[in-house]
Short mmCIF file of N, CA and C in Angstrom, two decimals:
data_model
loop_
_atom_site.label_atom_id
_atom_site.label_comp_id
_atom_site.label_asym_id
_atom_site.label_seq_id
_atom_site.Cartn_x
_atom_site.Cartn_y
_atom_site.Cartn_z
N MET J 28 15.06 2.68 1.32
CA MET J 28 15.77 1.95 0.04
C MET J 28 16.72 2.76 -0.71
N ALA J 29 17.95 2.35 -0.71
CA ALA J 29 18.91 3.15 -1.14
C ALA J 29 18.82 2.69 -2.63
N ASP J 30 19.39 3.79 -3.61
CA ASP J 30 19.94 3.51 -5.02
C ASP J 30 21.08 3.02 -4.80
N GLU J 31 21.51 2.01 -5.88
CA GLU J 31 22.81 1.03 -5.87
C GLU J 31 23.94 1.93 -6.35
N VAL J 32 23.55 3.03 -7.37
CA VAL J 32 24.39 3.88 -7.84
C VAL J 32 24.81 5.16 -7.00
N THR J 33 23.86 5.87 -6.70
CA THR J 33 24.10 6.78 -5.70
C THR J 33 24.04 7.06 -4.06
N GLY J 34 23.60 6.07 -3.51
CA GLY J 34 23.68 5.61 -2.17
C GLY J 34 22.57 6.20 -1.73
N GLU J 35 21.60 7.26 -2.10
CA GLU J 35 20.59 7.86 -1.69
C GLU J 35 19.36 7.09 -1.42
N ALA J 36 18.64 7.65 -0.26
CA ALA J 36 17.35 6.62 0.25
C ALA J 36 16.66 7.52 -0.78
N SER J 37 15.57 6.80 -1.44
CA SER J 37 14.36 7.18 -2.11
C SER J 37 13.31 6.24 -2.14
N LEU J 38 12.06 6.75 -2.10
CA LEU J 38 11.04 6.04 -2.58
C LEU J 38 10.02 6.46 -3.46
N LYS J 39 10.70 6.75 -4.50
CA LYS J 39 10.34 7.46 -5.68
C LYS J 39 9.65 6.43 -6.68
N PHE J 40 8.23 6.32 -7.10
CA PHE J 40 8.01 5.32 -8.06
C PHE J 40 6.65 6.14 -8.91
N LYS J 41 6.52 5.70 -10.19
CA LYS J 41 5.42 6.00 -11.13
C LYS J 41 4.38 5.07 -11.10
N SER J 42 4.70 3.84 -10.52
CA SER J 42 3.70 2.88 -10.31
C SER J 42 3.53 1.84 -9.37
N VAL J 43 2.48 1.63 -8.63
CA VAL J 43 2.27 0.66 -7.87
C VAL J 43 1.17 -0.43 -7.96
N LEU J 44 1.54 -1.46 -7.50
CA LEU J 44 0.51 -2.68 -7.69
C LEU J 44 0.52 -3.12 -6.12
N PHE J 45 -0.91 -3.37 -6.07
CA PHE J 45 -1.31 -4.09 -4.97
C PHE J 45 -1.67 -5.15 -4.85
N LEU J 46 -1.54 -6.02 -4.19
CA LEU J 46 -1.44 -7.46 -4.31
C LEU J 46 -2.19 -8.28 -3.07
N CYS J 47 -3.32 -8.86 -3.27
CA CYS J 47 -4.02 -9.85 -2.35
C CYS J 47 -4.41 -11.10 -2.92
N VAL J 48 -5.02 -12.24 -2.24
CA VAL J 48 -5.56 -13.61 -2.80
C VAL J 48 -6.45 -13.16 -3.93
N ALA J 49 -7.60 -12.90 -3.23
CA ALA J 49 -8.89 -12.50 -4.18
C ALA J 49 -8.91 -11.20 -4.83
N ASN J 50 -7.89 -10.36 -4.86
CA ASN J 50 -8.48 -8.87 -5.44
C ASN J 50 -9.69 -8.52 -5.11
N SER J 51 -10.51 -8.61 -4.31
CA SER J 51 -11.65 -8.57 -3.85
C SER J 51 -12.16 -7.31 -2.72
N ALA J 52 -11.20 -7.07 -1.76
CA ALA J 52 -11.47 -5.99 -0.80
C ALA J 52 -10.27 -5.32 -0.60
N ARG J 53 -9.13 -5.87 0.36
CA ARG J 53 -8.06 -4.72 0.55
C ARG J 53 -7.51 -4.15 -0.63
N SER J 54 -7.07 -5.01 -1.75
CA SER J 54 -6.48 -4.36 -3.08
C SER J 54 -7.21 -3.52 -3.53
N GLN J 55 -8.31 -3.99 -3.66
CA GLN J 55 -9.45 -2.88 -4.37
C GLN J 55 -9.59 -1.59 -3.62
N MET J 56 -9.68 -1.57 -2.19
CA MET J 56 -9.74 -0.42 -1.56
C MET J 56 -8.50 0.24 -1.46
N ALA J 57 -7.30 -0.45 -1.60
CA ALA J 57 -6.12 0.17 -1.89
C ALA J 57 -5.71 0.83 -2.86
N GLU J 58 -6.38 0.33 -4.23
CA GLU J 58 -6.27 0.97 -5.35
C GLU J 58 -6.90 2.05 -5.48
N GLY J 59 -8.28 2.23 -5.08
CA GLY J 59 -9.22 3.14 -5.18
C GLY J 59 -8.66 4.47 -4.32
N LEU J 60 -8.15 4.17 -2.84
CA LEU J 60 -7.56 5.01 -2.08
C LEU J 60 -6.42 5.80 -3.05
N ALA J 61 -5.54 4.56 -3.43
CA ALA J 61 -4.19 5.37 -3.89
C ALA J 61 -4.43 6.13 -5.26
N ARG J 62 -5.46 6.03 -5.83
CA ARG J 62 -5.74 6.79 -7.02
C ARG J 62 -6.51 8.30 -6.53
N ALA J 63 -6.94 8.24 -5.65
CA ALA J 63 -7.73 9.51 -4.88
C ALA J 63 -6.31 10.23 -4.32
N ILE J 64 -5.46 9.50 -3.73
CA ILE J 64 -4.24 10.42 -2.99
C ILE J 64 -3.02 10.58 -4.33
N PHE J 65 -2.82 9.78 -4.84
CA PHE J 65 -1.76 9.97 -5.87
C PHE J 65 -2.33 10.59 -7.43
N GLY J 66 -3.46 10.65 -7.63
CA GLY J 66 -3.99 11.01 -8.70
C GLY J 66 -3.21 10.79 -10.15
N ASP J 67 -3.12 11.39 -11.12
CA ASP J 67 -2.21 10.93 -12.44
C ASP J 67 -1.24 10.84 -12.29
N GLU J 68 -0.40 11.24 -11.05
CA GLU J 68 1.21 11.03 -11.03
C GLU J 68 1.90 9.86 -11.06
N VAL J 69 0.68 8.58 -10.30
CA VAL J 69 1.08 7.31 -10.29
C VAL J 69 0.12 6.41 -10.71
N ARG J 70 0.61 5.42 -11.65
CA ARG J 70 -0.20 4.47 -12.47
C ARG J 70 -0.80 3.27 -11.12
N VAL J 71 -1.83 3.30 -10.85
CA VAL J 71 -2.06 2.37 -9.83
C VAL J 71 -2.86 1.16 -10.45
N GLN J 72 -2.59 0.02 -9.64
CA GLN J 72 -3.28 -1.51 -10.25
C GLN J 72 -3.33 -2.15 -9.03
N SER J 73 -4.35 -3.18 -9.17
CA SER J 73 -4.49 -4.14 -8.08
C SER J 73 -4.64 -5.70 -8.82
N ALA J 74 -4.43 -6.46 -8.13
CA ALA J 74 -4.65 -7.91 -8.56
C ALA J 74 -4.44 -9.10 -7.75
N GLY J 75 -4.87 -10.20 -7.78
CA GLY J 75 -4.79 -11.36 -7.10
C GLY J 75 -4.39 -12.73 -7.60
N SER J 76 -4.06 -13.72 -6.81
CA SER J 76 -3.91 -14.82 -7.29
C SER J 76 -4.61 -15.70 -7.42
N ALA J 77 -6.06 -15.38 -6.62
CA ALA J 77 -7.20 -16.07 -7.31
C ALA J 77 -8.38 -15.13 -7.34
N PRO J 78 -8.49 -14.43 -8.11
CA PRO J 78 -9.42 -13.42 -8.24
C PRO J 78 -10.78 -13.67 -8.45
N SER J 79 -11.63 -13.48 -7.67
CA SER J 79 -12.95 -13.54 -7.46
C SER J 79 -14.12 -12.39 -8.04
N ARG J 80 -14.16 -11.48 -6.89
CA ARG J 80 -15.43 -10.68 -7.53
C ARG J 80 -15.29 -9.27 -6.46
N VAL J 81 -15.31 -8.18 -6.64
CA VAL J 81 -15.13 -7.27 -5.92
C VAL J 81 -16.35 -7.26 -4.77
N ASN J 82 -15.92 -7.26 -3.47
CA ASN J 82 -16.99 -7.66 -2.45
C ASN J 82 -17.81 -6.27 -2.54
N PRO J 83 -18.82 -6.46 -2.26
CA PRO J 83 -20.01 -5.19 -2.02
C PRO J 83 -19.75 -4.44 -0.69
N LEU J 84 -19.32 -5.23 0.06
CA LEU J 84 -18.66 -4.40 1.65
C LEU J 84 -17.71 -3.56 1.27
N ALA J 85 -16.96 -3.77 0.46
CA ALA J 85 -15.45 -3.11 0.17
C ALA J 85 -16.01 -1.84 -0.78
N ILE J 86 -17.15 -2.02 -1.68
CA ILE J 86 -17.62 -0.95 -2.41
C ILE J 86 -18.31 -0.17 -1.43
N SER J 87 -19.04 -0.33 -0.47
CA SER J 87 -20.19 0.49 0.51
C SER J 87 -18.90 1.02 1.38
N ALA J 88 -18.02 0.53 1.82
CA ALA J 88 -17.20 0.93 2.61
C ALA J 88 -16.45 2.43 1.99
N MET J 89 -15.87 2.18 0.60
CA MET J 89 -15.41 3.08 -0.03
C MET J 89 -16.46 4.40 -0.48
N ALA J 90 -17.61 4.00 -0.84
CA ALA J 90 -18.58 4.92 -1.03
C ALA J 90 -18.77 5.86 0.03
N GLU J 91 -18.46 5.21 1.11
CA GLU J 91 -18.80 6.25 2.54
C GLU J 91 -17.68 7.46 2.68
N VAL J 92 -16.56 7.10 1.64
CA VAL J 92 -15.71 8.47 1.63
C VAL J 92 -15.27 8.84 0.34
N GLY J 93 -16.36 8.53 -0.73
CA GLY J 93 -16.41 9.23 -1.67
C GLY J 93 -15.80 8.46 -2.91
N ILE J 94 -15.19 7.53 -2.85
CA ILE J 94 -14.55 6.78 -3.77
C ILE J 94 -15.49 5.66 -4.54
N ASP J 95 -15.66 5.63 -5.80
CA ASP J 95 -16.51 4.58 -6.50
C ASP J 95 -15.84 3.45 -7.15
N LEU J 96 -15.95 2.23 -6.38
CA LEU J 96 -15.51 0.93 -6.69
C LEU J 96 -16.49 0.07 -7.60
N ARG J 97 -17.51 0.47 -8.12
CA ARG J 97 -18.51 -0.14 -8.80
C ARG J 97 -18.02 -0.55 -10.28
N SER J 98 -17.06 0.14 -10.91
CA SER J 98 -16.46 -0.25 -12.18
C SER J 98 -15.41 -1.22 -11.93
N HIS J 99 -14.83 -1.41 -10.66
CA HIS J 99 -13.79 -2.32 -10.74
C HIS J 99 -14.12 -3.78 -11.00
N ARG J 100 -13.08 -4.40 -11.50
CA ARG J 100 -13.06 -5.66 -11.57
C ARG J 100 -11.83 -6.45 -11.14
N SER J 101 -12.12 -7.54 -10.37
CA SER J 101 -11.24 -8.46 -9.86
C SER J 101 -9.94 -9.01 -10.84
N LYS J 102 -8.87 -8.56 -10.84
CA LYS J 102 -8.30 -9.28 -11.87
C LYS J 102 -6.88 -10.17 -11.47
N SER J 103 -6.30 -11.18 -12.46
CA SER J 103 -5.43 -11.82 -12.00
C SER J 103 -4.07 -11.41 -12.09
N VAL J 104 -3.10 -11.42 -10.98
CA VAL J 104 -1.68 -11.16 -10.80
C VAL J 104 -0.99 -11.35 -12.29
N GLU J 105 -1.43 -12.58 -12.95
CA GLU J 105 -0.94 -13.09 -14.18
C GLU J 105 -1.00 -12.05 -15.55
N THR J 106 -2.09 -11.16 -15.38
CA THR J 106 -2.28 -10.15 -16.39
C THR J 106 -1.62 -9.06 -16.34
N ILE J 107 -0.75 -8.71 -15.17
CA ILE J 107 -0.25 -7.77 -15.08
C ILE J 107 1.51 -7.71 -15.41
N ASP J 108 2.07 -6.54 -16.57
CA ASP J 108 3.01 -6.76 -16.99
C ASP J 108 4.17 -6.28 -15.99
N PRO J 109 4.96 -7.31 -15.81
CA PRO J 109 6.12 -6.63 -14.64
C PRO J 109 6.95 -5.62 -14.86
N GLU J 110 7.21 -5.19 -16.18
CA GLU J 110 8.03 -4.10 -16.48
C GLU J 110 7.31 -2.97 -16.49
N GLY J 111 6.16 -3.01 -16.08
CA GLY J 111 5.49 -1.57 -16.03
C GLY J 111 5.07 -1.34 -14.35
N VAL J 112 5.88 -2.12 -13.54
CA VAL J 112 5.55 -1.99 -12.27
C VAL J 112 6.88 -1.49 -11.24
N ASP J 113 6.72 -0.24 -10.55
CA ASP J 113 7.83 0.02 -10.12
C ASP J 113 7.72 -0.67 -8.40
N LEU J 114 6.81 -0.36 -7.94
CA LEU J 114 6.28 -0.90 -6.60
C LEU J 114 5.48 -2.17 -6.47
N VAL J 115 5.45 -2.96 -5.50
CA VAL J 115 4.45 -3.91 -5.52
C VAL J 115 4.14 -3.82 -3.79
N ILE J 116 3.09 -3.78 -3.56
CA ILE J 116 2.85 -3.92 -2.27
C ILE J 116 1.66 -4.87 -1.80
N THR J 117 1.99 -5.88 -0.69
CA THR J 117 1.17 -7.17 -0.69
C THR J 117 0.61 -6.61 0.46
N LEU J 118 -0.81 -7.28 0.49
CA LEU J 118 -1.77 -7.04 1.62
C LEU J 118 -2.01 -8.16 2.50
N CYS J 119 -1.64 -9.06 2.31
CA CYS J 119 -1.99 -10.56 3.26
C CYS J 119 -1.59 -10.55 4.46
N ALA J 120 -2.21 -11.26 5.28
CA ALA J 120 -2.02 -11.26 6.46
C ALA J 120 -1.82 -12.72 7.03
N GLU J 121 -2.87 -13.64 6.90
CA GLU J 121 -3.11 -14.62 7.44
C GLU J 121 -3.03 -15.74 6.08
N GLU J 122 -3.01 -15.26 5.18
CA GLU J 122 -2.72 -16.13 3.87
C GLU J 122 -1.55 -15.93 2.96
N VAL J 123 -1.15 -17.09 2.24
CA VAL J 123 0.00 -16.54 1.60
C VAL J 123 -0.36 -15.91 0.42
N CYS J 124 0.48 -14.70 0.26
CA CYS J 124 0.36 -13.50 -0.58
C CYS J 124 1.00 -14.23 -2.07
N PRO J 125 0.22 -13.73 -3.10
CA PRO J 125 0.45 -13.90 -4.59
C PRO J 125 1.91 -13.59 -4.66
N VAL J 126 2.79 -14.21 -5.63
CA VAL J 126 4.03 -14.08 -6.24
C VAL J 126 3.87 -13.05 -7.45
N PHE J 127 4.80 -12.01 -7.29
CA PHE J 127 4.86 -10.96 -8.38
C PHE J 127 6.08 -11.01 -8.80
N LEU J 128 6.65 -11.79 -9.99
CA LEU J 128 7.75 -11.98 -10.72
C LEU J 128 8.18 -10.68 -11.31
N SER J 129 9.46 -9.89 -10.68
CA SER J 129 9.52 -8.74 -11.29
C SER J 129 10.93 -8.48 -10.67
N SER J 130 12.12 -8.30 -11.72
CA SER J 130 13.44 -7.81 -10.81
C SER J 130 13.66 -6.48 -10.61
N ARG J 131 12.73 -5.79 -11.29
CA ARG J 131 12.97 -4.26 -10.95
C ARG J 131 12.01 -3.54 -9.75
N ALA J 132 11.00 -4.34 -9.65
CA ALA J 132 9.84 -3.68 -8.45
C ALA J 132 10.28 -3.51 -7.36
N ARG J 133 10.26 -2.58 -6.53
CA ARG J 133 10.59 -2.51 -5.27
C ARG J 133 9.25 -2.97 -4.44
N ARG J 134 9.70 -3.96 -3.26
CA ARG J 134 8.42 -4.56 -2.38
C ARG J 134 7.90 -4.11 -1.09
N LEU J 135 6.98 -3.73 -0.72
CA LEU J 135 6.55 -3.73 0.52
C LEU J 135 5.46 -4.52 1.23
N HIS J 136 5.38 -5.14 2.08
CA HIS J 136 4.45 -5.67 2.93
C HIS J 136 3.53 -5.06 3.67
N TRP J 137 2.44 -5.07 3.53
CA TRP J 137 1.68 -4.46 4.88
C TRP J 137 0.61 -5.35 5.04
N PRO J 138 1.04 -6.18 6.04
CA PRO J 138 -0.10 -7.04 6.63
C PRO J 138 -1.30 -6.96 7.18
N LEU J 139 -2.54 -6.77 6.51
CA LEU J 139 -3.73 -6.59 6.70
C LEU J 139 -4.74 -7.57 6.97
N GLN J 140 -5.05 -7.99 7.84
CA GLN J 140 -6.21 -8.92 7.92
C GLN J 140 -7.44 -8.93 7.31
N ASP J 141 -7.65 -9.93 6.47
CA ASP J 141 -9.08 -9.81 5.40
C ASP J 141 -10.23 -9.30 6.40
N PRO J 142 -10.83 -8.37 5.75
CA PRO J 142 -11.94 -7.72 6.29
C PRO J 142 -13.19 -8.62 6.33
N ASP J 143 -13.21 -9.61 5.17
CA ASP J 143 -14.42 -10.37 5.09
C ASP J 143 -14.65 -11.32 6.03
N ARG J 144 -15.33 -11.19 6.84
CA ARG J 144 -15.63 -12.31 8.12
C ARG J 144 -16.67 -13.00 7.57
N LYS J 145 -16.65 -13.89 6.39
CA LYS J 145 -17.50 -14.51 6.19
C LYS J 145 -18.13 -15.82 6.88
N ASP J 146 -17.23 -16.44 7.48
CA ASP J 146 -17.20 -17.51 8.40
C ASP J 146 -17.69 -17.46 9.65
N GLU J 147 -17.53 -16.08 10.04
CA GLU J 147 -18.04 -15.67 11.41
C GLU J 147 -19.73 -15.13 11.23
N ALA J 148 -20.38 -15.53 12.23
CA ALA J 148 -21.98 -15.35 12.43
C ALA J 148 -21.72 -13.65 13.00
N LEU J 149 -21.50 -13.20 12.21
CA LEU J 149 -21.61 -11.47 12.19
C LEU J 149 -22.62 -10.57 11.31
N SER J 150 -23.11 -9.76 12.15
CA SER J 150 -24.29 -9.05 11.28
C SER J 150 -23.65 -8.41 10.19
N GLU J 151 -24.28 -7.85 9.18
CA GLU J 151 -24.13 -6.93 8.22
C GLU J 151 -22.97 -5.59 8.72
N GLN J 152 -23.64 -4.96 9.53
CA GLN J 152 -23.09 -4.11 10.33
C GLN J 152 -22.07 -4.14 10.71
N ALA J 153 -21.68 -5.33 11.36
CA ALA J 153 -20.44 -5.74 12.32
C ALA J 153 -19.45 -6.08 11.31
N ARG J 154 -19.73 -6.74 10.13
CA ARG J 154 -18.79 -7.28 9.19
C ARG J 154 -18.36 -5.69 8.48
N MET J 155 -19.33 -4.87 8.28
CA MET J 155 -18.77 -3.56 7.55
C MET J 155 -17.86 -2.48 8.40
N GLU J 156 -17.94 -2.99 10.03
CA GLU J 156 -17.02 -2.10 10.63
C GLU J 156 -15.28 -2.86 10.32
N PHE J 157 -15.37 -3.85 10.05
CA PHE J 157 -14.16 -4.89 9.64
C PHE J 157 -13.50 -4.10 8.26
N PHE J 158 -14.63 -3.90 7.48
CA PHE J 158 -14.12 -3.15 6.28
C PHE J 158 -13.59 -1.59 6.49
N ARG J 159 -14.48 -0.78 7.35
CA ARG J 159 -14.08 0.53 7.63
C ARG J 159 -12.62 0.43 8.27
N ALA J 160 -12.31 -0.50 9.21
CA ALA J 160 -11.09 -0.31 9.78
C ALA J 160 -9.92 -0.63 8.88
N ALA J 161 -10.09 -1.73 7.82
CA ALA J 161 -9.16 -1.96 6.89
C ALA J 161 -9.07 -0.81 6.02
N ARG J 162 -9.98 -0.28 5.70
CA ARG J 162 -9.91 1.05 4.76
C ARG J 162 -9.05 2.19 5.18
N GLU J 163 -9.28 2.10 6.58
CA GLU J 163 -8.53 3.56 7.49
C GLU J 163 -6.94 3.27 7.57
N GLN J 164 -7.00 1.84 7.49
CA GLN J 164 -5.65 1.21 7.80
C GLN J 164 -4.69 1.54 6.97
N ILE J 165 -5.58 1.33 5.67
CA ILE J 165 -4.61 1.58 4.18
C ILE J 165 -4.60 3.02 3.93
N ARG J 166 -5.44 3.75 4.17
CA ARG J 166 -5.48 5.03 4.11
C ARG J 166 -3.84 5.48 5.00
N ALA J 167 -4.04 5.24 5.93
CA ALA J 167 -3.00 6.08 6.67
C ALA J 167 -1.63 5.45 6.17
N ARG J 168 -1.51 4.02 5.80
CA ARG J 168 -0.18 3.96 5.28
C ARG J 168 0.07 4.47 4.08
N LEU J 169 -1.10 4.44 3.06
CA LEU J 169 -0.81 5.49 1.94
C LEU J 169 -0.61 6.82 2.23
N GLU J 170 -0.96 7.63 3.24
CA GLU J 170 -0.47 9.30 3.35
C GLU J 170 0.92 8.90 3.88
N VAL J 171 1.13 8.19 4.64
CA VAL J 171 2.67 7.83 4.91
C VAL J 171 3.55 7.60 3.64
N LEU J 172 3.33 6.79 2.80
CA LEU J 172 3.93 6.41 1.74
C LEU J 172 3.85 7.47 0.75
N ALA J 173 2.85 8.62 0.32
CA ALA J 173 2.78 9.74 -0.10
C ALA J 173 3.72 10.71 0.37
N ALA J 174 3.86 10.87 1.51
CA ALA J 174 5.05 11.92 1.87
C ALA J 174 6.31 11.28 1.58
N LEU J 175 6.66 9.89 1.96
CA LEU J 175 7.87 9.78 1.53
C LEU J 175 8.29 9.87 0.34
N ARG J 176 6.99 9.47 -0.89
CA ARG J 176 7.66 9.48 -1.88
C ARG J 176 7.55 11.05 -2.45
N ASP J 177 7.05 12.06 -1.83
CA ASP J 177 7.16 13.59 -2.06
C ASP J 177 8.55 14.09 -1.24
N ALA J 178 9.05 13.50 -0.20
CA ALA J 178 10.38 13.93 0.47
C ALA J 178 11.61 13.73 -0.60
N PRO J 179 12.59 14.78 -0.09
CA PRO J 179 13.57 14.89 -0.98
C PRO J 179 14.51 13.84 -0.65
N THR J 180 15.21 13.61 -1.61
CA THR J 180 16.12 12.33 -1.47
C THR J 180 17.30 12.63 -0.44
N GLY J 181 17.94 11.92 0.03
CA GLY J 181 18.92 12.07 1.24
C GLY J 181 19.63 10.61 0.96
N PRO J 182 20.90 10.90 2.15
CA PRO J 182 21.74 9.50 2.35
C PRO J 182 20.76 8.29 2.75
N ASP J 183 21.17 7.20 2.59
CA ASP J 183 20.46 5.96 3.09
C ASP J 183 21.29 6.03 4.49
N PRO J 184 20.11 5.85 5.71
CA PRO J 184 20.54 6.02 6.81
C PRO J 184 21.65 4.56 7.40
N GLN J 185 21.42 3.49 6.44
CA GLN J 185 22.27 2.28 6.50
C GLN J 185 23.82 2.61 5.97
N ALA J 186 23.76 3.53 5.06
CA ALA J 186 24.91 3.62 4.33
C ALA J 186 25.78 4.90 5.33
N MET J 187 25.41 5.45 6.07
CA MET J 187 26.03 6.22 7.25
C MET J 187 27.27 5.67 7.88
N PRO J 188 28.58 6.09 7.71
CA PRO J 188 29.93 5.55 8.31
C PRO J 188 29.67 5.55 9.81
N ALA J 189 29.56 4.49 10.23
CA ALA J 189 29.75 4.15 11.84
C ALA J 189 30.91 4.63 12.73
N ASP J 190 31.87 4.87 12.08
CA ASP J 190 33.07 5.37 12.74
C ASP J 190 33.05 6.99 12.96
N LYS J 191 32.07 7.50 12.61
CA LYS J 191 31.84 9.01 12.88
C LYS J 191 31.00 9.29 14.12
N GLU J 192 31.73 10.20 15.06
CA GLU J 192 31.02 10.44 16.13
C GLU J 192 29.90 11.51 16.15
N PRO J 193 28.75 11.16 16.84
CA PRO J 193 28.14 12.16 16.57
C PRO J 193 27.79 13.64 17.04
N VAL J 194 27.57 14.71 16.40
CA VAL J 194 27.72 15.77 17.06
C VAL J 194 26.85 16.15 18.06
N LEU J 195 26.76 16.36 19.27
CA LEU J 195 25.76 16.62 20.52
C LEU J 195 26.03 18.13 20.98
N LEU J 196 24.70 18.64 20.94
CA LEU J 196 24.49 20.23 21.04
C LEU J 196 24.24 20.18 22.44
N ARG J 197 24.38 21.21 23.19
CA ARG J 197 23.89 21.39 24.40
C ARG J 197 22.41 21.95 24.56
N THR J 198 21.79 22.08 25.28
CA THR J 198 20.31 22.65 25.16
C THR J 198 20.52 24.18 24.98
N SER J 199 21.57 24.53 25.70
CA SER J 199 21.49 26.41 25.59
C SER J 199 22.05 26.58 24.18
N GLU J 200 22.82 25.61 23.57
CA GLU J 200 23.04 26.11 21.99
C GLU J 200 21.72 25.86 21.07
N VAL J 201 20.79 24.76 21.55
CA VAL J 201 19.79 24.71 20.31
C VAL J 201 18.88 26.06 20.74
N MET J 202 18.95 26.37 21.84
CA MET J 202 18.03 27.67 22.14
C MET J 202 18.33 28.78 21.71
N GLU J 203 19.30 29.08 21.43
CA GLU J 203 20.14 30.18 20.90
C GLU J 203 19.58 30.62 19.62
#
């Protein structure tokens, strides 16, 4: 994402909002993991278009990695101030993601299947595996996001002139 003024690529942000439909599993786990990864450097929120409750299996999956979601509450996207959000990450896959109206927030879409398989005839342990998988997918993406946020800014690759020939080095020059 290039800055319109400087042309530099940047993923700097001070606040992030995770969105899904119910704000019960994926976005809650993302909020907990992001708070653990970013600490006080980033304001972290989550919300949904049809908030319900924090899924007990999400609470259990996060407790396994030392993150307590018991005090979390499912929140409506309508309660979030758009001016206080720099980055919006939607986590919906098979359902329609909530709309967040903000002219200033950057957007990322991480399509993750809802781990709650309540309509499937699964044991509690089998359902828990889907929550663990979602947690680890979110954690991996957040670790990459954190690395990109901390990386120095540079030119936007899309802004690089195409008429310049790349400089190729022979293997012997690289080894010297």
